[in-house]
PDB file of C-alpha atoms and ligand atoms in Angstrom:
ATOM      1  CA  MET A   8       0.000   0.000   0.000  1.00  0.00           C
ATOM      2  CA  ILE A   9       1.590   3.285  -1.113  1.00  0.00           C
ATOM      3  CA  TYR A  10       0.548   6.101   1.244  1.00  0.00           C
ATOM      4  CA  THR A  11       0.103   9.463  -0.436  1.00  0.00           C
ATOM      5  CA  LYS A  12       0.746  12.526   1.689  1.00  0.00           C
ATOM      6  CA  SER A  13      -1.724  15.256   2.685  1.00  0.00           C
ATOM      7  CA  PRO A  14      -0.615  18.919   2.505  1.00  0.00           C
ATOM      8  CA  ASP A  15       0.161  18.844   6.260  1.00  0.00           C
ATOM      9  CA  GLU A  16       2.106  15.616   5.921  1.00  0.00           C
ATOM     10  CA  ILE A  17       4.097  17.150   3.077  1.00  0.00           C
ATOM     11  CA  ILE A  18       5.114  20.014   5.363  1.00  0.00           C
ATOM     12  CA  GLY A  19       6.169  17.437   7.975  1.00  0.00           C
ATOM     13  CA  MET A  20       8.233  15.570   5.389  1.00  0.00           C
ATOM     14  CA  ARG A  21       9.892  18.769   4.155  1.00  0.00           C
ATOM     15  CA  ASN A  22      11.021  19.587   7.699  1.00  0.00           C
ATOM     16  CA  ALA A  23      12.339  16.117   8.561  1.00  0.00           C
ATOM     17  CA  CYS A  24      14.115  15.838   5.222  1.00  0.00           C
ATOM     18  CA  ARG A  25      15.727  19.273   5.438  1.00  0.00           C
ATOM     19  CA  PHE A  26      17.137  18.262   8.810  1.00  0.00           C
ATOM     20  CA  ALA A  27      18.452  14.974   7.418  1.00  0.00           C
ATOM     21  CA  ALA A  28      20.216  16.915   4.647  1.00  0.00           C
ATOM     22  CA  GLU A  29      21.700  19.362   7.168  1.00  0.00           C
ATOM     23  CA  VAL A  30      23.147  16.454   9.139  1.00  0.00           C
ATOM     24  CA  ARG A  31      24.564  14.827   5.984  1.00  0.00           C
ATOM     25  CA  ILE A  32      26.214  18.120   5.010  1.00  0.00           C
ATOM     26  CA  ALA A  33      27.638  18.697   8.530  1.00  0.00           C
ATOM     27  CA  VAL A  34      29.144  15.204   8.608  1.00  0.00           C
ATOM     28  CA  GLY A  35      30.486  15.652   5.069  1.00  0.00           C
ATOM     29  CA  GLN A  36      32.293  18.837   6.099  1.00  0.00           C
ATOM     30  CA  SER A  37      34.012  16.968   8.946  1.00  0.00           C
ATOM     31  CA  ILE A  38      35.498  14.231   6.755  1.00  0.00           C
ATOM     32  CA  ARG A  39      39.311  14.254   6.678  1.00  0.00           C
ATOM     33  CA  PRO A  40      42.123  11.728   6.858  1.00  0.00           C
ATOM     34  CA  GLY A  41      42.650  10.569  10.452  1.00  0.00           C
ATOM     35  CA  ILE A  42      39.101  11.074  11.732  1.00  0.00           C
ATOM     36  CA  THR A  43      37.380   7.935  13.028  1.00  0.00           C
ATOM     37  CA  THR A  44      33.962   6.822  11.859  1.00  0.00           C
ATOM     38  CA  LYS A  45      32.784   7.113  15.486  1.00  0.00           C
ATOM     39  CA  GLU A  46      33.873  10.764  15.527  1.00  0.00           C
ATOM     40  CA  LEU A  47      31.731  11.317  12.429  1.00  0.00           C
ATOM     41  CA  GLU A  48      28.845   9.769  14.311  1.00  0.00           C
ATOM     42  CA  ASP A  49      29.468  12.228  17.163  1.00  0.00           C
ATOM     43  CA  VAL A  50      29.167  15.118  14.671  1.00  0.00           C
ATOM     44  CA  ALA A  51      25.822  13.692  13.525  1.00  0.00           C
ATOM     45  CA  ALA A  52      24.609  13.159  17.095  1.00  0.00           C
ATOM     46  CA  LYS A  53      25.370  16.767  18.023  1.00  0.00           C
ATOM     47  CA  LYS A  54      23.711  18.166  14.905  1.00  0.00           C
ATOM     48  CA  ILE A  55      20.602  15.981  15.283  1.00  0.00           C
ATOM     49  CA  LYS A  56      20.266  17.094  18.902  1.00  0.00           C
ATOM     50  CA  SER A  57      20.659  20.779  18.024  1.00  0.00           C
ATOM     51  CA  LEU A  58      17.834  20.419  15.486  1.00  0.00           C
ATOM     52  CA  GLY A  59      15.543  18.847  18.087  1.00  0.00           C
ATOM     53  CA  ALA A  60      15.288  15.675  15.994  1.00  0.00           C
ATOM     54  CA  LYS A  61      16.061  11.988  16.647  1.00  0.00           C
ATOM     55  CA  SER A  62      18.157   9.433  14.802  1.00  0.00           C
ATOM     56  CA  ALA A  63      15.900   7.171  12.763  1.00  0.00           C
ATOM     57  CA  PHE A  64      18.502   4.384  12.837  1.00  0.00           C
ATOM     58  CA  LEU A  65      19.453   3.996  16.508  1.00  0.00           C
ATOM     59  CA  GLY A  66      17.589   0.916  17.749  1.00  0.00           C
ATOM     60  CA  TYR A  67      15.923   0.279  14.394  1.00  0.00           C
ATOM     61  CA  ARG A  68      15.760  -3.539  14.321  1.00  0.00           C
ATOM     62  CA  GLY A  69      18.513  -3.382  16.909  1.00  0.00           C
ATOM     63  CA  TYR A  70      20.912  -1.226  14.851  1.00  0.00           C
ATOM     64  CA  PRO A  71      23.526   0.081  17.315  1.00  0.00           C
ATOM     65  CA  GLY A  72      24.472   3.394  15.618  1.00  0.00           C
ATOM     66  CA  ILE A  73      23.122   6.878  15.005  1.00  0.00           C
ATOM     67  CA  LEU A  74      24.642   6.915  11.534  1.00  0.00           C
ATOM     68  CA  CYS A  75      25.721   4.385   8.914  1.00  0.00           C
ATOM     69  CA  VAL A  76      29.338   4.970   7.818  1.00  0.00           C
ATOM     70  CA  SER A  77      30.457   2.693   5.012  1.00  0.00           C
ATOM     71  CA  VAL A  78      34.121   2.786   3.953  1.00  0.00           C
ATOM     72  CA  ASN A  79      35.418   1.536   0.551  1.00  0.00           C
ATOM     73  CA  GLU A  80      34.166  -2.054   0.011  1.00  0.00           C
ATOM     74  CA  VAL A  81      31.409  -1.559   2.584  1.00  0.00           C
ATOM     75  CA  VAL A  82      28.206  -0.998   0.623  1.00  0.00           C
ATOM     76  CA  ILE A  83      25.831   0.105   3.393  1.00  0.00           C
ATOM     77  CA  HIS A  84      25.136  -0.241   7.145  1.00  0.00           C
ATOM     78  CA  GLY A  85      28.726   0.263   8.339  1.00  0.00           C
ATOM     79  CA  ILE A  86      28.635   0.675  12.122  1.00  0.00           C
ATOM     80  CA  PRO A  87      30.674   3.632  13.468  1.00  0.00           C
ATOM     81  CA  SER A  88      33.873   2.428  15.149  1.00  0.00           C
ATOM     82  CA  ARG A  89      37.464   3.342  15.945  1.00  0.00           C
ATOM     83  CA  GLN A  90      38.376   2.841  12.271  1.00  0.00           C
ATOM     84  CA  LYS A  91      40.327   5.863  11.016  1.00  0.00           C
ATOM     85  CA  LEU A  92      39.688   7.255   7.554  1.00  0.00           C
ATOM     86  CA  LYS A  93      42.747   7.585   5.343  1.00  0.00           C
ATOM     87  CA  GLU A  94      43.584   9.580   2.250  1.00  0.00           C
ATOM     88  CA  GLY A  95      42.196   7.819  -0.834  1.00  0.00           C
ATOM     89  CA  ASP A  96      39.232   6.176   0.927  1.00  0.00           C
ATOM     90  CA  ILE A  97      35.636   6.748  -0.061  1.00  0.00           C
ATOM     91  CA  VAL A  98      33.084   6.936   2.732  1.00  0.00           C
ATOM     92  CA  GLY A  99      29.319   6.600   2.508  1.00  0.00           C
ATOM     93  CA  ILE A 100      27.345   8.598   5.058  1.00  0.00           C
ATOM     94  CA  ASP A 101      23.718   7.552   5.487  1.00  0.00           C
ATOM     95  CA  VAL A 102      21.551   9.753   7.712  1.00  0.00           C
ATOM     96  CA  GLY A 103      18.008   9.073   8.876  1.00  0.00           C
ATOM     97  CA  VAL A 104      16.162  11.441  11.186  1.00  0.00           C
ATOM     98  CA  LYS A 105      12.746  11.485  12.760  1.00  0.00           C
ATOM     99  CA  TYR A 106      11.168  14.856  13.441  1.00  0.00           C
ATOM    100  CA  ASN A 107       7.633  15.529  14.571  1.00  0.00           C
ATOM    101  CA  GLY A 108       6.471  12.074  13.464  1.00  0.00           C
ATOM    102  CA  PHE A 109       8.102  12.090  10.009  1.00  0.00           C
ATOM    103  CA  PHE A 110      11.229  10.486   8.599  1.00  0.00           C
ATOM    104  CA  GLY A 111      13.913  11.874   6.309  1.00  0.00           C
ATOM    105  CA  ASP A 112      16.569   9.585   4.794  1.00  0.00           C
ATOM    106  CA  THR A 113      19.589  10.588   2.705  1.00  0.00           C
ATOM    107  CA  ALA A 114      23.046   9.311   1.841  1.00  0.00           C
ATOM    108  CA  GLU A 115      26.128  10.549   0.053  1.00  0.00           C
ATOM    109  CA  THR A 116      29.523   8.977  -0.587  1.00  0.00           C
ATOM    110  CA  PHE A 117      32.444  11.360  -0.051  1.00  0.00           C
ATOM    111  CA  PRO A 118      36.097  11.205  -1.085  1.00  0.00           C
ATOM    112  CA  VAL A 119      38.685  11.320   1.714  1.00  0.00           C
ATOM    113  CA  GLY A 120      41.400  13.658   0.427  1.00  0.00           C
ATOM    114  CA  LYS A 121      42.722  12.746  -3.008  1.00  0.00           C
ATOM    115  CA  ILE A 122      41.201   9.577  -4.495  1.00  0.00           C
ATOM    116  CA  SER A 123      41.947   7.450  -7.579  1.00  0.00           C
ATOM    117  CA  GLN A 124      40.455   8.199 -11.009  1.00  0.00           C
ATOM    118  CA  GLU A 125      38.472   4.933 -10.807  1.00  0.00           C
ATOM    119  CA  ALA A 126      36.987   5.904  -7.437  1.00  0.00           C
ATOM    120  CA  LYS A 127      36.121   9.358  -8.784  1.00  0.00           C
ATOM    121  CA  LYS A 128      34.332   7.762 -11.703  1.00  0.00           C
ATOM    122  CA  LEU A 129      32.351   5.460  -9.391  1.00  0.00           C
ATOM    123  CA  LEU A 130      31.190   8.450  -7.344  1.00  0.00           C
ATOM    124  CA  SER A 131      30.244  10.591 -10.329  1.00  0.00           C
ATOM    125  CA  VAL A 132      28.391   7.777 -12.143  1.00  0.00           C
ATOM    126  CA  SER A 133      26.528   6.888  -8.940  1.00  0.00           C
ATOM    127  CA  GLU A 134      25.486  10.508  -8.511  1.00  0.00           C
ATOM    128  CA  ASP A 135      24.396  10.635 -12.152  1.00  0.00           C
ATOM    129  CA  ALA A 136      22.392   7.434 -11.664  1.00  0.00           C
ATOM    130  CA  LEU A 137      20.530   9.000  -8.745  1.00  0.00           C
ATOM    131  CA  CYS A 138      19.928  12.156 -10.776  1.00  0.00           C
ATOM    132  CA  ASN A 139      18.599  10.122 -13.733  1.00  0.00           C
ATOM    133  CA  ALA A 140      16.404   8.049 -11.419  1.00  0.00           C
ATOM    134  CA  ILE A 141      14.911  11.219  -9.945  1.00  0.00           C
ATOM    135  CA  LYS A 142      14.344  12.685 -13.436  1.00  0.00           C
ATOM    136  CA  SER A 143      12.543   9.506 -14.509  1.00  0.00           C
ATOM    137  CA  CYS A 144      10.159   9.715 -11.561  1.00  0.00           C
ATOM    138  CA  ILE A 145       6.939  11.660 -12.167  1.00  0.00           C
ATOM    139  CA  ALA A 146       3.445  10.952 -10.846  1.00  0.00           C
ATOM    140  CA  GLY A 147       1.969   7.977 -12.704  1.00  0.00           C
ATOM    141  CA  CYS A 148       5.321   6.449 -13.642  1.00  0.00           C
ATOM    142  CA  ARG A 149       6.151   2.901 -12.628  1.00  0.00           C
ATOM    143  CA  VAL A 150       8.720   1.606 -10.177  1.00  0.00           C
ATOM    144  CA  GLY A 151      10.530  -0.066 -13.081  1.00  0.00           C
ATOM    145  CA  ASP A 152      11.105   3.328 -14.738  1.00  0.00           C
ATOM    146  CA  ILE A 153      13.171   4.406 -11.722  1.00  0.00           C
ATOM    147  CA  SER A 154      14.983   1.063 -11.414  1.00  0.00           C
ATOM    148  CA  SER A 155      15.819   0.975 -15.089  1.00  0.00           C
ATOM    149  CA  ALA A 156      17.266   4.512 -15.009  1.00  0.00           C
ATOM    150  CA  ILE A 157      19.658   3.436 -12.238  1.00  0.00           C
ATOM    151  CA  GLN A 158      20.655   0.154 -13.868  1.00  0.00           C
ATOM    152  CA  THR A 159      21.171   1.656 -17.322  1.00  0.00           C
ATOM    153  CA  THR A 160      23.351   4.493 -16.046  1.00  0.00           C
ATOM    154  CA  ALA A 161      25.451   2.066 -13.989  1.00  0.00           C
ATOM    155  CA  GLU A 162      25.942  -0.629 -16.599  1.00  0.00           C
ATOM    156  CA  GLU A 163      26.638   1.768 -19.482  1.00  0.00           C
ATOM    157  CA  ASN A 164      29.579   2.950 -17.403  1.00  0.00           C
ATOM    158  CA  GLY A 165      30.885  -0.485 -16.469  1.00  0.00           C
ATOM    159  CA  PHE A 166      29.532  -0.673 -12.914  1.00  0.00           C
ATOM    160  CA  SER A 167      27.069  -3.144 -11.395  1.00  0.00           C
ATOM    161  CA  VAL A 168      23.989  -2.508  -9.251  1.00  0.00           C
ATOM    162  CA  VAL A 169      23.404  -4.055  -5.829  1.00  0.00           C
ATOM    163  CA  ARG A 170      20.404  -6.399  -5.922  1.00  0.00           C
ATOM    164  CA  ASP A 171      19.944  -7.441  -2.304  1.00  0.00           C
ATOM    165  CA  PHE A 172      18.924  -4.001  -0.996  1.00  0.00           C
ATOM    166  CA  VAL A 173      16.408  -1.476  -2.292  1.00  0.00           C
ATOM    167  CA  GLY A 174      15.076   2.068  -2.048  1.00  0.00           C
ATOM    168  CA  HIS A 175      11.671   2.523  -0.448  1.00  0.00           C
ATOM    169  CA  GLY A 176       8.630   4.608   0.303  1.00  0.00           C
ATOM    170  CA  ILE A 177       8.998   6.800   3.404  1.00  0.00           C
ATOM    171  CA  GLY A 178       6.775   8.944   5.613  1.00  0.00           C
ATOM    172  CA  ARG A 179       5.504   8.224   9.112  1.00  0.00           C
ATOM    173  CA  GLU A 180       7.647   5.062   8.869  1.00  0.00           C
ATOM    174  CA  LEU A 181      11.281   4.866   7.756  1.00  0.00           C
ATOM    175  CA  HIS A 182      10.462   2.089   5.316  1.00  0.00           C
ATOM    176  CA  GLU A 183       7.112   2.076   3.529  1.00  0.00           C
ATOM    177  CA  ASP A 184       5.907   0.568   0.258  1.00  0.00           C
ATOM    178  CA  PRO A 185       6.943   0.397  -2.518  1.00  0.00           C
ATOM    179  CA  GLN A 186      10.361  -1.232  -2.701  1.00  0.00           C
ATOM    180  CA  ILE A 187      12.542   0.361  -5.371  1.00  0.00           C
ATOM    181  CA  PRO A 188      15.218  -2.010  -6.705  1.00  0.00           C
ATOM    182  CA  ASN A 189      18.338  -0.727  -8.480  1.00  0.00           C
ATOM    183  CA  TYR A 190      17.570  -3.015 -11.424  1.00  0.00           C
ATOM    184  CA  GLY A 191      14.469  -3.544 -13.544  1.00  0.00           C
ATOM    185  CA  SER A 192      12.627  -2.712 -16.724  1.00  0.00           C
ATOM    186  CA  ALA A 193      10.891   0.525 -17.674  1.00  0.00           C
ATOM    187  CA  GLY A 194       7.104   0.266 -17.920  1.00  0.00           C
ATOM    188  CA  ILE A 195       6.866  -2.491 -15.311  1.00  0.00           C
ATOM    189  CA  GLY A 196       5.843  -2.473 -11.650  1.00  0.00           C
ATOM    190  CA  LEU A 197       3.572  -0.463  -9.364  1.00  0.00           C
ATOM    191  CA  ARG A 198       2.448   3.003 -10.400  1.00  0.00           C
ATOM    192  CA  ILE A 199       3.778   5.839  -8.245  1.00  0.00           C
ATOM    193  CA  PRO A 200       0.947   8.176  -7.264  1.00  0.00           C
ATOM    194  CA  GLU A 201       1.164  11.958  -6.980  1.00  0.00           C
ATOM    195  CA  ASN A 202       2.151  13.188  -3.483  1.00  0.00           C
ATOM    196  CA  SER A 203       3.948  10.012  -2.497  1.00  0.00           C
ATOM    197  CA  CYS A 204       7.392  10.194  -0.898  1.00  0.00           C
ATOM    198  CA  LEU A 205      10.222   7.895  -1.932  1.00  0.00           C
ATOM    199  CA  ALA A 206      13.749   7.333  -0.673  1.00  0.00           C
ATOM    200  CA  ILE A 207      15.540   6.510  -3.910  1.00  0.00           C
ATOM    201  CA  GLU A 208      18.827   4.737  -3.138  1.00  0.00           C
ATOM    202  CA  VAL A 209      21.593   4.079  -5.626  1.00  0.00           C
ATOM    203  CA  MET A 210      24.149   1.420  -4.632  1.00  0.00           C
ATOM    204  CA  LEU A 211      26.797   0.811  -7.306  1.00  0.00           C
ATOM    205  CA  ASN A 212      29.715  -1.595  -7.239  1.00  0.00           C
ATOM    206  CA  GLN A 213      32.990  -1.271  -9.103  1.00  0.00           C
ATOM    207  CA  GLY A 214      33.136  -5.048  -9.586  1.00  0.00           C
ATOM    208  CA  ASP A 215      30.488  -7.737  -9.298  1.00  0.00           C
ATOM    209  CA  TRP A 216      27.053  -7.077  -7.724  1.00  0.00           C
ATOM    210  CA  HIS A 217      27.330  -9.821  -5.108  1.00  0.00           C
ATOM    211  CA  VAL A 218      27.526  -8.738  -1.458  1.00  0.00           C
ATOM    212  CA  LYS A 219      27.735 -10.424   1.941  1.00  0.00           C
ATOM    213  CA  ILE A 220      26.668  -9.475   5.458  1.00  0.00           C
ATOM    214  CA  LEU A 221      29.447  -9.596   8.061  1.00  0.00           C
ATOM    215  CA  GLU A 222      29.385 -11.319  11.487  1.00  0.00           C
ATOM    216  CA  ASP A 223      28.070  -8.163  13.153  1.00  0.00           C
ATOM    217  CA  ASP A 224      24.787  -8.855  11.300  1.00  0.00           C
ATOM    218  CA  TRP A 225      24.784  -5.370   9.732  1.00  0.00           C
ATOM    219  CA  THR A 226      27.838  -4.448   7.672  1.00  0.00           C
ATOM    220  CA  VAL A 227      27.226  -5.181   3.980  1.00  0.00           C
ATOM    221  CA  GLU A 228      30.404  -5.656   1.934  1.00  0.00           C
ATOM    222  CA  THR A 229      31.152  -6.441  -1.693  1.00  0.00           C
ATOM    223  CA  LEU A 230      32.096 -10.099  -2.076  1.00  0.00           C
ATOM    224  CA  ASP A 231      35.039  -9.224  -4.345  1.00  0.00           C
ATOM    225  CA  LYS A 232      36.183  -6.432  -1.943  1.00  0.00           C
ATOM    226  CA  LYS A 233      36.023  -3.819  -4.689  1.00  0.00           C
ATOM    227  CA  LEU A 234      34.626  -0.349  -4.012  1.00  0.00           C
ATOM    228  CA  SER A 235      30.953   0.473  -3.605  1.00  0.00           C
ATOM    229  CA  ALA A 236      29.116   3.815  -3.479  1.00  0.00           C
ATOM    230  CA  HIS A 237      25.732   4.822  -2.027  1.00  0.00           C
ATOM    231  CA  PHE A 238      23.691   7.946  -2.798  1.00  0.00           C
ATOM    232  CA  GLU A 239      20.139   8.494  -1.543  1.00  0.00           C
ATOM    233  CA  HIS A 240      17.567  11.269  -1.668  1.00  0.00           C
ATOM    234  CA  THR A 241      14.065  11.446  -0.262  1.00  0.00           C
ATOM    235  CA  VAL A 242      11.774  12.974  -2.897  1.00  0.00           C
ATOM    236  CA  LEU A 243       8.168  14.114  -3.143  1.00  0.00           C
ATOM    237  CA  VAL A 244       6.590  12.883  -6.379  1.00  0.00           C
ATOM    238  CA  LYS A 245       4.537  15.488  -8.218  1.00  0.00           C
ATOM    239  CA  LYS A 246       2.724  15.754 -11.562  1.00  0.00           C
ATOM    240  CA  ASP A 247       5.637  17.471 -13.258  1.00  0.00           C
ATOM    241  CA  GLY A 248       8.511  15.678 -11.519  1.00  0.00           C
ATOM    242  CA  CYS A 249      10.155  15.280  -8.134  1.00  0.00           C
ATOM    243  CA  GLU A 250      10.868  17.776  -5.414  1.00  0.00           C
ATOM    244  CA  ILE A 251      14.127  16.687  -3.768  1.00  0.00           C
ATOM    245  CA  LEU A 252      13.402  17.031  -0.052  1.00  0.00           C
ATOM    246  CA  THR A 253      16.925  16.192   1.152  1.00  0.00           C
ATOM    247  CA  LYS A 254      18.885  18.518  -1.116  1.00  0.00           C
TER     248      LYS A 254
HETATM  249  N1  MF3 B 314      19.590   4.010   5.974  1.00  0.00           N
HETATM  250  C1  MF3 B 314      18.996   2.812   5.525  1.00  0.00           C
HETATM  251  C2  MF3 B 314      18.060   3.213   4.462  1.00  0.00           C
HETATM  252  O1  MF3 B 314      18.455   4.064   3.715  1.00  0.00           O
HETATM  253  C3  MF3 B 314      18.391   2.075   6.657  1.00  0.00           C
HETATM  254  C4  MF3 B 314      19.351   1.858   7.721  1.00  0.00           C
HETATM  255  S1  MF3 B 314      18.767   0.646   8.696  1.00  0.00           S
HETATM  256  C5  MF3 B 314      19.592   0.880  10.081  1.00  0.00           C
HETATM  257  O2  MF3 B 314      16.962   2.774   4.296  1.00  0.00           O
HETATM  258  F1  MF3 B 314      19.195  -0.014  10.864  1.00  0.00           F
HETATM  259  F2  MF3 B 314      20.860   0.831   9.817  1.00  0.00           F
HETATM  260  F3  MF3 B 314      19.314   1.986  10.576  1.00  0.00           F
HETATM  261 CO1   CO B 315      19.375   5.833   4.153  1.00  0.00          CO
HETATM  262 CO1   CO B 316      16.671   4.524   2.809  1.00  0.00          CO
END
């Protein structure tokens, strides 16, 4: 069941999502070689508190962190730790906040200092894939239109799409219907109604699409240990296109 949002709910979503974006930006500005992923979480915790919001992740299905911080071959759900970032790494920051009953969810993968040409290409293609997915999403389109935009952009550039995790509807819950895979065919799947909110998530791998979950039950890594990038925006779907709520 895809919940469409009332005008009041849209205002609630705009607020929660703006806060999520502010946290993502604050954490992004703190990234430098030598900082630990736990210290990045502390930046997020402080910012979330100052906004009067709550982490959407802490305690979600037992998740132990406020933030997901995913370095290099970690695709998503990296748990903040004493791991230090080093020059040349890429680091995915995924932020979820709850404010006044509504959720905002956004992710960006940042370079740490100077990174390789291949890593740069992975980041820019992943960002393009998210941009193309958002452009393909207008009221009345189908889930497959969004999925296909992501997959096509990735594969045309020699990258693969993660298949075991998906984007999702969002609103009064962090995860609502529909699921939005990173692969699929245009013209197929559920229709996206006007005034629905989606968290569109792009997860691209440099190598093969296969991933595994580590012993901690959360960390998702590429099986071949090659790099992976994650970009996510929460959007409001309208007649003439999407409003990006987590810009
Ligand atoms: N941030 C993920 C998403 O984009 C969900 C994280 S689940 C958590 O949907 F448990 F790690 F919080
Ligand atoms: Co997220
Ligand atoms: Co999400």
